[in-house]
């Protein structure tokens, strides 16, 4: 039973990493709506967004010129009991310059 649980956890981690990569790729291409879709798929699949998920979606908002959206995502991190890291703040700062 434990090996089955471990395998499921690993699969969930890999799916989250895949979504994070997709969000990051869409952010780089300034495709905000696609980044948002990829971010929303995390919860739709029963996964929990990570600091990396939020940082990537914040970056997508900033790169697309939606600083208010980025700020809302920062507030949502708190609702998920996640603390922003230096990369999160760097992404936010890019939106202020």
PDB file of N, CA and C in Angstrom:
ATOM      1  N   UNK A   1       0.824  -1.203   0.000  1.00  0.00           N
ATOM      2  CA  UNK A   1       0.000   0.000   0.000  1.00  0.00           C
ATOM      3  C   UNK A   1       0.866   1.265   0.000  1.00  0.00           C
ATOM      4  N   UNK A   2       1.947   1.263   0.780  1.00  0.00           N
ATOM      5  CA  UNK A   2       2.801   2.458   0.853  1.00  0.00           C
ATOM      6  C   UNK A   2       3.442   2.778  -0.485  1.00  0.00           C
ATOM      7  N   UNK A   3       3.873   1.754  -1.212  1.00  0.00           N
ATOM      8  CA  UNK A   3       4.512   2.026  -2.505  1.00  0.00           C
ATOM      9  C   UNK A   3       3.506   2.620  -3.479  1.00  0.00           C
ATOM     10  N   UNK A   4       2.246   2.229  -3.371  1.00  0.00           N
ATOM     11  CA  UNK A   4       1.194   2.809  -4.213  1.00  0.00           C
ATOM     12  C   UNK A   4       0.963   4.269  -3.891  1.00  0.00           C
ATOM     13  N   UNK A   5       0.990   4.598  -2.591  1.00  0.00           N
ATOM     14  CA  UNK A   5       0.826   5.994  -2.177  1.00  0.00           C
ATOM     15  C   UNK A   5       2.000   6.834  -2.647  1.00  0.00           C
ATOM     16  N   UNK A   6       3.202   6.255  -2.531  1.00  0.00           N
ATOM     17  CA  UNK A   6       4.405   6.972  -2.969  1.00  0.00           C
ATOM     18  C   UNK A   6       4.352   7.240  -4.468  1.00  0.00           C
ATOM     19  N   UNK A   7       3.921   6.243  -5.221  1.00  0.00           N
ATOM     20  CA  UNK A   7       3.823   6.389  -6.676  1.00  0.00           C
ATOM     21  C   UNK A   7       2.801   7.466  -7.034  1.00  0.00           C
ATOM     22  N   UNK A   8       1.682   7.502  -6.298  1.00  0.00           N
ATOM     23  CA  UNK A   8       0.652   8.512  -6.565  1.00  0.00           C
ATOM     24  C   UNK A   8       1.182   9.905  -6.238  1.00  0.00           C
ATOM     25  N   UNK A   9       1.896  10.042  -5.117  1.00  0.00           N
ATOM     26  CA  UNK A   9       2.474  11.343  -4.753  1.00  0.00           C
ATOM     27  C   UNK A   9       3.456  11.811  -5.824  1.00  0.00           C
ATOM     28  N   UNK A  10       4.279  10.876  -6.303  1.00  0.00           N
ATOM     29  CA  UNK A  10       5.266  11.223  -7.332  1.00  0.00           C
ATOM     30  C   UNK A  10       4.560  11.669  -8.613  1.00  0.00           C
ATOM     31  N   UNK A  11       3.494  10.958  -8.970  1.00  0.00           N
ATOM     32  CA  UNK A  11       2.744  11.315 -10.177  1.00  0.00           C
ATOM     33  C   UNK A  11       2.115  12.703 -10.022  1.00  0.00           C
ATOM     34  N   UNK A  12       1.563  12.993  -8.842  1.00  0.00           N
ATOM     35  CA  UNK A  12       0.957  14.306  -8.603  1.00  0.00           C
ATOM     36  C   UNK A  12       2.015  15.406  -8.675  1.00  0.00           C
ATOM     37  N   UNK A  13       3.185  15.136  -8.118  1.00  0.00           N
ATOM     38  CA  UNK A  13       4.278  16.115  -8.162  1.00  0.00           C
ATOM     39  C   UNK A  13       4.688  16.378  -9.612  1.00  0.00           C
ATOM     40  N   UNK A  14       4.781  15.317 -10.408  1.00  0.00           N
ATOM     41  CA  UNK A  14       5.166  15.466 -11.816  1.00  0.00           C
ATOM     42  C   UNK A  14       4.114  16.252 -12.594  1.00  0.00           C
ATOM     43  N   UNK A  15       2.826  16.015 -12.293  1.00  0.00           N
ATOM     44  CA  UNK A  15       1.765  16.760 -12.984  1.00  0.00           C
ATOM     45  C   UNK A  15       1.827  18.236 -12.613  1.00  0.00           C
ATOM     46  N   UNK A  16       2.084  18.527 -11.326  1.00  0.00           N
ATOM     47  CA  UNK A  16       2.201  19.917 -10.902  1.00  0.00           C
ATOM     48  C   UNK A  16       3.380  20.584 -11.609  1.00  0.00           C
ATOM     49  N   UNK A  17       4.502  19.883 -11.697  1.00  0.00           N
ATOM     50  CA  UNK A  17       5.679  20.435 -12.383  1.00  0.00           C
ATOM     51  C   UNK A  17       5.373  20.696 -13.856  1.00  0.00           C
ATOM     52  N   UNK A  18       4.603  19.821 -14.476  1.00  0.00           N
ATOM     53  CA  UNK A  18       4.229  20.005 -15.881  1.00  0.00           C
ATOM     54  C   UNK A  18       3.388  21.281 -16.034  1.00  0.00           C
ATOM     55  N   UNK A  19       2.420  21.453 -15.139  1.00  0.00           N
ATOM     56  CA  UNK A  19       1.584  22.657 -15.201  1.00  0.00           C
ATOM     57  C   UNK A  19       2.424  23.909 -14.949  1.00  0.00           C
ATOM     58  N   UNK A  20       3.329  23.845 -13.982  1.00  0.00           N
ATOM     59  CA  UNK A  20       4.197  24.998 -13.694  1.00  0.00           C
ATOM     60  C   UNK A  20       5.025  25.370 -14.916  1.00  0.00           C
ATOM     61  N   UNK A  21       5.527  24.377 -15.615  1.00  0.00           N
ATOM     62  CA  UNK A  21       6.328  24.614 -16.829  1.00  0.00           C
ATOM     63  C   UNK A  21       5.463  25.271 -17.904  1.00  0.00           C
ATOM     64  N   UNK A  22       4.235  24.775 -18.053  1.00  0.00           N
ATOM     65  CA  UNK A  22       3.336  25.355 -19.060  1.00  0.00           C
ATOM     66  C   UNK A  22       3.035  26.819 -18.723  1.00  0.00           C
ATOM     67  N   UNK A  23       2.758  27.109 -17.432  1.00  0.00           N
ATOM     68  CA  UNK A  23       2.478  28.489 -17.027  1.00  0.00           C
ATOM     69  C   UNK A  23       3.680  29.371 -17.348  1.00  0.00           C
ATOM     70  N   UNK A  24       4.860  28.875 -17.022  1.00  0.00           N
ATOM     71  CA  UNK A  24       6.093  29.628 -17.281  1.00  0.00           C
ATOM     72  C   UNK A  24       6.284  29.884 -18.775  1.00  0.00           C
ATOM     73  N   UNK A  25       6.050  28.863 -19.586  1.00  0.00           N
ATOM     74  CA  UNK A  25       6.190  29.011 -21.040  1.00  0.00           C
ATOM     75  C   UNK A  25       5.213  30.047 -21.588  1.00  0.00           C
ATOM     76  N   UNK A  26       3.954  29.987 -21.117  1.00  0.00           N
ATOM     77  CA  UNK A  26       2.963  30.967 -21.569  1.00  0.00           C
ATOM     78  C   UNK A  26       3.339  32.371 -21.099  1.00  0.00           C
ATOM     79  N   UNK A  27       3.887  32.469 -19.894  1.00  0.00           N
ATOM     80  CA  UNK A  27       4.318  33.781 -19.377  1.00  0.00           C
ATOM     81  C   UNK A  27       5.397  34.370 -20.277  1.00  0.00           C
ATOM     82  N   UNK A  28       6.356  33.547 -20.672  1.00  0.00           N
ATOM     83  CA  UNK A  28       7.442  34.022 -21.528  1.00  0.00           C
ATOM     84  C   UNK A  28       6.916  34.550 -22.851  1.00  0.00           C
ATOM     85  N   UNK A  29       5.823  33.939 -23.330  1.00  0.00           N
ATOM     86  CA  UNK A  29       5.235  34.355 -24.615  1.00  0.00           C
ATOM     87  C   UNK A  29       4.134  35.397 -24.434  1.00  0.00           C
ATOM     88  N   UNK A  30       3.963  35.882 -23.185  1.00  0.00           N
ATOM     89  CA  UNK A  30       2.942  36.896 -22.860  1.00  0.00           C
ATOM     90  C   UNK A  30       1.539  36.431 -23.255  1.00  0.00           C
ATOM     91  N   UNK A  31       1.276  35.152 -23.059  1.00  0.00           N
ATOM     92  CA  UNK A  31      -0.047  34.579 -23.351  1.00  0.00           C
ATOM     93  C   UNK A  31      -0.778  34.377 -22.018  1.00  0.00           C
ATOM     94  N   UNK A  32      -1.283  35.476 -21.482  1.00  0.00           N
ATOM     95  CA  UNK A  32      -1.869  35.469 -20.138  1.00  0.00           C
ATOM     96  C   UNK A  32      -3.067  34.532 -20.029  1.00  0.00           C
ATOM     97  N   UNK A  33      -3.973  34.566 -20.991  1.00  0.00           N
ATOM     98  CA  UNK A  33      -5.182  33.730 -20.868  1.00  0.00           C
ATOM     99  C   UNK A  33      -4.822  32.245 -20.827  1.00  0.00           C
ATOM    100  N   UNK A  34      -3.830  31.845 -21.616  1.00  0.00           N
ATOM    101  CA  UNK A  34      -3.403  30.440 -21.600  1.00  0.00           C
ATOM    102  C   UNK A  34      -2.697  30.101 -20.283  1.00  0.00           C
ATOM    103  N   UNK A  35      -1.945  31.057 -19.755  1.00  0.00           N
ATOM    104  CA  UNK A  35      -1.274  30.844 -18.461  1.00  0.00           C
ATOM    105  C   UNK A  35      -2.314  30.672 -17.359  1.00  0.00           C
ATOM    106  N   UNK A  36      -3.357  31.490 -17.410  1.00  0.00           N
ATOM    107  CA  UNK A  36      -4.429  31.386 -16.414  1.00  0.00           C
ATOM    108  C   UNK A  36      -5.123  30.032 -16.522  1.00  0.00           C
ATOM    109  N   UNK A  37      -5.390  29.594 -17.740  1.00  0.00           N
ATOM    110  CA  UNK A  37      -6.010  28.277 -17.934  1.00  0.00           C
ATOM    111  C   UNK A  37      -5.144  27.179 -17.331  1.00  0.00           C
ATOM    112  N   UNK A  38      -3.852  27.237 -17.587  1.00  0.00           N
ATOM    113  CA  UNK A  38      -2.934  26.214 -17.060  1.00  0.00           C
ATOM    114  C   UNK A  38      -2.904  26.270 -15.532  1.00  0.00           C
ATOM    115  N   UNK A  39      -2.942  27.480 -14.969  1.00  0.00           N
ATOM    116  CA  UNK A  39      -2.954  27.633 -13.512  1.00  0.00           C
ATOM    117  C   UNK A  39      -4.236  27.046 -12.924  1.00  0.00           C
ATOM    118  N   UNK A  40      -5.363  27.313 -13.563  1.00  0.00           N
ATOM    119  CA  UNK A  40      -6.647  26.811 -13.062  1.00  0.00           C
ATOM    120  C   UNK A  40      -6.747  25.297 -13.168  1.00  0.00           C
ATOM    121  N   UNK A  41      -6.067  24.710 -14.132  1.00  0.00           N
ATOM    122  CA  UNK A  41      -6.081  23.255 -14.281  1.00  0.00           C
ATOM    123  C   UNK A  41      -5.477  22.560 -13.063  1.00  0.00           C
ATOM    124  N   UNK A  42      -4.571  23.237 -12.381  1.00  0.00           N
ATOM    125  CA  UNK A  42      -3.949  22.646 -11.192  1.00  0.00           C
ATOM    126  C   UNK A  42      -5.034  22.263 -10.193  1.00  0.00           C
ATOM    127  N   UNK A  43      -5.882  23.224  -9.842  1.00  0.00           N
ATOM    128  CA  UNK A  43      -6.956  22.960  -8.877  1.00  0.00           C
ATOM    129  C   UNK A  43      -8.005  22.007  -9.451  1.00  0.00           C
ATOM    130  N   UNK A  44      -8.297  22.152 -10.738  1.00  0.00           N
ATOM    131  CA  UNK A  44      -9.289  21.282 -11.378  1.00  0.00           C
ATOM    132  C   UNK A  44      -8.879  19.825 -11.301  1.00  0.00           C
ATOM    133  N   UNK A  45      -7.572  19.573 -11.287  1.00  0.00           N
ATOM    134  CA  UNK A  45      -7.074  18.200 -11.199  1.00  0.00           C
ATOM    135  C   UNK A  45      -6.876  17.746  -9.751  1.00  0.00           C
ATOM    136  N   UNK A  46      -7.294  18.593  -8.805  1.00  0.00           N
ATOM    137  CA  UNK A  46      -7.174  18.212  -7.407  1.00  0.00           C
ATOM    138  C   UNK A  46      -5.781  18.406  -6.838  1.00  0.00           C
ATOM    139  N   UNK A  47      -4.951  19.158  -7.558  1.00  0.00           N
ATOM    140  CA  UNK A  47      -3.599  19.440  -7.080  1.00  0.00           C
ATOM    141  C   UNK A  47      -3.596  20.769  -6.336  1.00  0.00           C
ATOM    142  N   UNK A  48      -2.577  20.988  -5.551  1.00  0.00           N
ATOM    143  CA  UNK A  48      -2.446  22.242  -4.812  1.00  0.00           C
ATOM    144  C   UNK A  48      -1.349  23.077  -5.446  1.00  0.00           C
ATOM    145  N   UNK A  49      -1.647  24.322  -5.811  1.00  0.00           N
ATOM    146  CA  UNK A  49      -0.608  25.174  -6.404  1.00  0.00           C
ATOM    147  C   UNK A  49       0.534  25.407  -5.416  1.00  0.00           C
ATOM    148  N   UNK A  50       1.735  25.468  -5.935  1.00  0.00           N
ATOM    149  CA  UNK A  50       2.929  25.689  -5.120  1.00  0.00           C
ATOM    150  C   UNK A  50       3.376  27.148  -5.236  1.00  0.00           C
ATOM    151  N   UNK A  51       4.406  27.496  -4.500  1.00  0.00           N
ATOM    152  CA  UNK A  51       5.003  28.829  -4.624  1.00  0.00           C
ATOM    153  C   UNK A  51       5.415  29.047  -6.078  1.00  0.00           C
ATOM    154  N   UNK A  52       5.945  28.004  -6.719  1.00  0.00           N
ATOM    155  CA  UNK A  52       6.374  28.127  -8.116  1.00  0.00           C
ATOM    156  C   UNK A  52       5.186  28.382  -9.034  1.00  0.00           C
ATOM    157  N   UNK A  53       4.048  27.730  -8.750  1.00  0.00           N
ATOM    158  CA  UNK A  53       2.840  27.945  -9.558  1.00  0.00           C
ATOM    159  C   UNK A  53       2.436  29.410  -9.490  1.00  0.00           C
ATOM    160  N   UNK A  54       2.388  29.935  -8.255  1.00  0.00           N
ATOM    161  CA  UNK A  54       1.988  31.327  -8.073  1.00  0.00           C
ATOM    162  C   UNK A  54       3.008  32.292  -8.667  1.00  0.00           C
ATOM    163  N   UNK A  55       4.282  31.996  -8.492  1.00  0.00           N
ATOM    164  CA  UNK A  55       5.314  32.883  -9.043  1.00  0.00           C
ATOM    165  C   UNK A  55       5.204  32.929 -10.563  1.00  0.00           C
ATOM    166  N   UNK A  56       4.970  31.779 -11.180  1.00  0.00           N
ATOM    167  CA  UNK A  56       4.838  31.739 -12.636  1.00  0.00           C
ATOM    168  C   UNK A  56       3.612  32.511 -13.120  1.00  0.00           C
ATOM    169  N   UNK A  57       2.480  32.379 -12.406  1.00  0.00           N
ATOM    170  CA  UNK A  57       1.283  33.091 -12.850  1.00  0.00           C
ATOM    171  C   UNK A  57       1.425  34.587 -12.568  1.00  0.00           C
ATOM    172  N   UNK A  58       2.089  34.955 -11.478  1.00  0.00           N
ATOM    173  CA  UNK A  58       2.364  36.375 -11.208  1.00  0.00           C
ATOM    174  C   UNK A  58       3.224  36.949 -12.329  1.00  0.00           C
ATOM    175  N   UNK A  59       4.238  36.195 -12.734  1.00  0.00           N
ATOM    176  CA  UNK A  59       5.108  36.628 -13.830  1.00  0.00           C
ATOM    177  C   UNK A  59       4.311  36.785 -15.126  1.00  0.00           C
ATOM    178  N   UNK A  60       3.361  35.876 -15.367  1.00  0.00           N
ATOM    179  CA  UNK A  60       2.528  35.968 -16.574  1.00  0.00           C
ATOM    180  C   UNK A  60       1.709  37.260 -16.557  1.00  0.00           C
ATOM    181  N   UNK A  61       1.142  37.577 -15.397  1.00  0.00           N
ATOM    182  CA  UNK A  61       0.367  38.822 -15.284  1.00  0.00           C
ATOM    183  C   UNK A  61       1.272  40.032 -15.534  1.00  0.00           C
ATOM    184  N   UNK A  62       2.432  40.049 -14.888  1.00  0.00           N
ATOM    185  CA  UNK A  62       3.348  41.190 -15.017  1.00  0.00           C
ATOM    186  C   UNK A  62       3.804  41.364 -16.462  1.00  0.00           C
ATOM    187  N   UNK A  63       4.221  40.273 -17.091  1.00  0.00           N
ATOM    188  CA  UNK A  63       4.734  40.350 -18.468  1.00  0.00           C
ATOM    189  C   UNK A  63       3.648  40.814 -19.440  1.00  0.00           C
ATOM    190  N   UNK A  64       2.391  40.562 -19.077  1.00  0.00           N
ATOM    191  CA  UNK A  64       1.275  40.980 -19.929  1.00  0.00           C
ATOM    192  C   UNK A  64       0.751  42.360 -19.544  1.00  0.00           C
ATOM    193  N   UNK A  65       1.401  43.016 -18.577  1.00  0.00           N
ATOM    194  CA  UNK A  65       1.017  44.359 -18.177  1.00  0.00           C
ATOM    195  C   UNK A  65      -0.136  44.425 -17.190  1.00  0.00           C
ATOM    196  N   UNK A  66      -0.483  43.293 -16.587  1.00  0.00           N
ATOM    197  CA  UNK A  66      -1.598  43.239 -15.638  1.00  0.00           C
ATOM    198  C   UNK A  66      -1.061  43.188 -14.204  1.00  0.00           C
ATOM    199  N   UNK A  67      -0.599  44.333 -13.709  1.00  0.00           N
ATOM    200  CA  UNK A  67      -0.005  44.395 -12.369  1.00  0.00           C
ATOM    201  C   UNK A  67      -1.056  44.137 -11.290  1.00  0.00           C
ATOM    202  N   UNK A  68      -2.276  44.628 -11.513  1.00  0.00           N
ATOM    203  CA  UNK A  68      -3.346  44.381 -10.536  1.00  0.00           C
ATOM    204  C   UNK A  68      -3.626  42.891 -10.400  1.00  0.00           C
ATOM    205  N   UNK A  69      -3.626  42.188 -11.515  1.00  0.00           N
ATOM    206  CA  UNK A  69      -3.826  40.734 -11.486  1.00  0.00           C
ATOM    207  C   UNK A  69      -2.708  40.050 -10.712  1.00  0.00           C
ATOM    208  N   UNK A  70      -1.491  40.537 -10.903  1.00  0.00           N
ATOM    209  CA  UNK A  70      -0.348  39.981 -10.176  1.00  0.00           C
ATOM    210  C   UNK A  70      -0.516  40.199  -8.673  1.00  0.00           C
ATOM    211  N   UNK A  71      -1.005  41.372  -8.292  1.00  0.00           N
ATOM    212  CA  UNK A  71      -1.219  41.655  -6.871  1.00  0.00           C
ATOM    213  C   UNK A  71      -2.304  40.758  -6.283  1.00  0.00           C
ATOM    214  N   UNK A  72      -3.356  40.498  -7.058  1.00  0.00           N
ATOM    215  CA  UNK A  72      -4.415  39.590  -6.591  1.00  0.00           C
ATOM    216  C   UNK A  72      -3.855  38.184  -6.381  1.00  0.00           C
ATOM    217  N   UNK A  73      -2.968  37.761  -7.262  1.00  0.00           N
ATOM    218  CA  UNK A  73      -2.359  36.424  -7.108  1.00  0.00           C
ATOM    219  C   UNK A  73      -1.493  36.375  -5.853  1.00  0.00           C
ATOM    220  N   UNK A  74      -0.812  37.469  -5.564  1.00  0.00           N
ATOM    221  CA  UNK A  74       0.010  37.533  -4.354  1.00  0.00           C
ATOM    222  C   UNK A  74      -0.883  37.374  -3.122  1.00  0.00           C
ATOM    223  N   UNK A  75      -2.031  38.031  -3.132  1.00  0.00           N
ATOM    224  CA  UNK A  75      -2.980  37.894  -2.017  1.00  0.00           C
ATOM    225  C   UNK A  75      -3.505  36.464  -1.924  1.00  0.00           C
ATOM    226  N   UNK A  76      -3.731  35.838  -3.063  1.00  0.00           N
ATOM    227  CA  UNK A  76      -4.219  34.452  -3.071  1.00  0.00           C
ATOM    228  C   UNK A  76      -3.178  33.493  -2.491  1.00  0.00           C
ATOM    229  N   UNK A  77      -1.908  33.818  -2.657  1.00  0.00           N
ATOM    230  CA  UNK A  77      -0.849  32.979  -2.057  1.00  0.00           C
ATOM    231  C   UNK A  77      -1.054  32.890  -0.554  1.00  0.00           C
ATOM    232  N   UNK A  78      -1.389  34.029   0.054  1.00  0.00           N
ATOM    233  CA  UNK A  78      -1.610  34.066   1.494  1.00  0.00           C
ATOM    234  C   UNK A  78      -2.791  33.178   1.879  1.00  0.00           C
ATOM    235  N   UNK A  79      -3.828  33.195   1.053  1.00  0.00           N
ATOM    236  CA  UNK A  79      -4.999  32.345   1.298  1.00  0.00           C
ATOM    237  C   UNK A  79      -4.630  30.863   1.254  1.00  0.00           C
ATOM    238  N   UNK A  80      -3.609  30.518   0.495  1.00  0.00           N
ATOM    239  CA  UNK A  80      -3.117  29.136   0.412  1.00  0.00           C
ATOM    240  C   UNK A  80      -1.999  28.866   1.426  1.00  0.00           C
ATOM    241  N   UNK A  81      -1.765  29.838   2.310  1.00  0.00           N
ATOM    242  CA  UNK A  81      -0.702  29.736   3.334  1.00  0.00           C
ATOM    243  C   UNK A  81       0.675  29.533   2.716  1.00  0.00           C
ATOM    244  N   UNK A  82       0.903  30.198   1.588  1.00  0.00           N
ATOM    245  CA  UNK A  82       2.201  30.141   0.916  1.00  0.00           C
ATOM    246  C   UNK A  82       2.890  31.494   1.045  1.00  0.00           C
ATOM    247  N   UNK A  83       4.170  31.458   1.336  1.00  0.00           N
ATOM    248  CA  UNK A  83       4.948  32.694   1.440  1.00  0.00           C
ATOM    249  C   UNK A  83       5.690  32.932   0.128  1.00  0.00           C
ATOM    250  N   UNK A  84       5.618  34.151  -0.389  1.00  0.00           N
ATOM    251  CA  UNK A  84       6.379  34.453  -1.611  1.00  0.00           C
ATOM    252  C   UNK A  84       7.877  34.354  -1.339  1.00  0.00           C
ATOM    253  N   UNK A  85       8.621  33.984  -2.372  1.00  0.00           N
ATOM    254  CA  UNK A  85      10.076  33.923  -2.245  1.00  0.00           C
ATOM    255  C   UNK A  85      10.709  35.073  -3.033  1.00  0.00           C
ATOM    256  N   UNK A  86      12.014  35.093  -3.071  1.00  0.00           N
ATOM    257  CA  UNK A  86      12.720  36.198  -3.729  1.00  0.00           C
ATOM    258  C   UNK A  86      12.366  36.274  -5.218  1.00  0.00           C
ATOM    259  N   UNK A  87      12.121  35.138  -5.846  1.00  0.00           N
ATOM    260  CA  UNK A  87      11.764  35.133  -7.267  1.00  0.00           C
ATOM    261  C   UNK A  87      10.376  35.747  -7.463  1.00  0.00           C
ATOM    262  N   UNK A  88       9.465  35.470  -6.522  1.00  0.00           N
ATOM    263  CA  UNK A  88       8.129  36.054  -6.578  1.00  0.00           C
ATOM    264  C   UNK A  88       8.223  37.577  -6.509  1.00  0.00           C
ATOM    265  N   UNK A  89       9.006  38.067  -5.546  1.00  0.00           N
ATOM    266  CA  UNK A  89       9.149  39.518  -5.394  1.00  0.00           C
ATOM    267  C   UNK A  89       9.851  40.147  -6.597  1.00  0.00           C
ATOM    268  N   UNK A  90      10.803  39.444  -7.158  1.00  0.00           N
ATOM    269  CA  UNK A  90      11.494  39.950  -8.349  1.00  0.00           C
ATOM    270  C   UNK A  90      10.497  40.111  -9.499  1.00  0.00           C
ATOM    271  N   UNK A  91       9.621  39.124  -9.673  1.00  0.00           N
ATOM    272  CA  UNK A  91       8.604  39.209 -10.728  1.00  0.00           C
ATOM    273  C   UNK A  91       7.686  40.399 -10.484  1.00  0.00           C
ATOM    274  N   UNK A  92       7.281  40.595  -9.230  1.00  0.00           N
ATOM    275  CA  UNK A  92       6.408  41.735  -8.908  1.00  0.00           C
ATOM    276  C   UNK A  92       7.104  43.069  -9.159  1.00  0.00           C
ATOM    277  N   UNK A  93       8.368  43.138  -8.790  1.00  0.00           N
ATOM    278  CA  UNK A  93       9.127  44.379  -8.971  1.00  0.00           C
ATOM    279  C   UNK A  93       9.248  44.760 -10.441  1.00  0.00           C
ATOM    280  N   UNK A  94       9.336  43.767 -11.309  1.00  0.00           N
ATOM    281  CA  UNK A  94       9.405  44.039 -12.747  1.00  0.00           C
ATOM    282  C   UNK A  94       8.145  44.769 -13.218  1.00  0.00           C
ATOM    283  N   UNK A  95       7.033  44.500 -12.539  1.00  0.00           N
ATOM    284  CA  UNK A  95       5.786  45.155 -12.914  1.00  0.00           C
ATOM    285  C   UNK A  95       5.711  46.597 -12.469  1.00  0.00           C
ATOM    286  N   UNK A  96       6.569  46.971 -11.537  1.00  0.00           N
ATOM    287  CA  UNK A  96       6.542  48.332 -11.005  1.00  0.00           C
ATOM    288  C   UNK A  96       7.530  49.253 -11.691  1.00  0.00           C
ATOM    289  N   UNK A  97       8.355  48.680 -12.570  1.00  0.00           N
ATOM    290  CA  UNK A  97       9.377  49.504 -13.232  1.00  0.00           C
ATOM    291  C   UNK A  97       8.992  49.832 -14.655  1.00  0.00           C
TER     292      UNK A  97
END
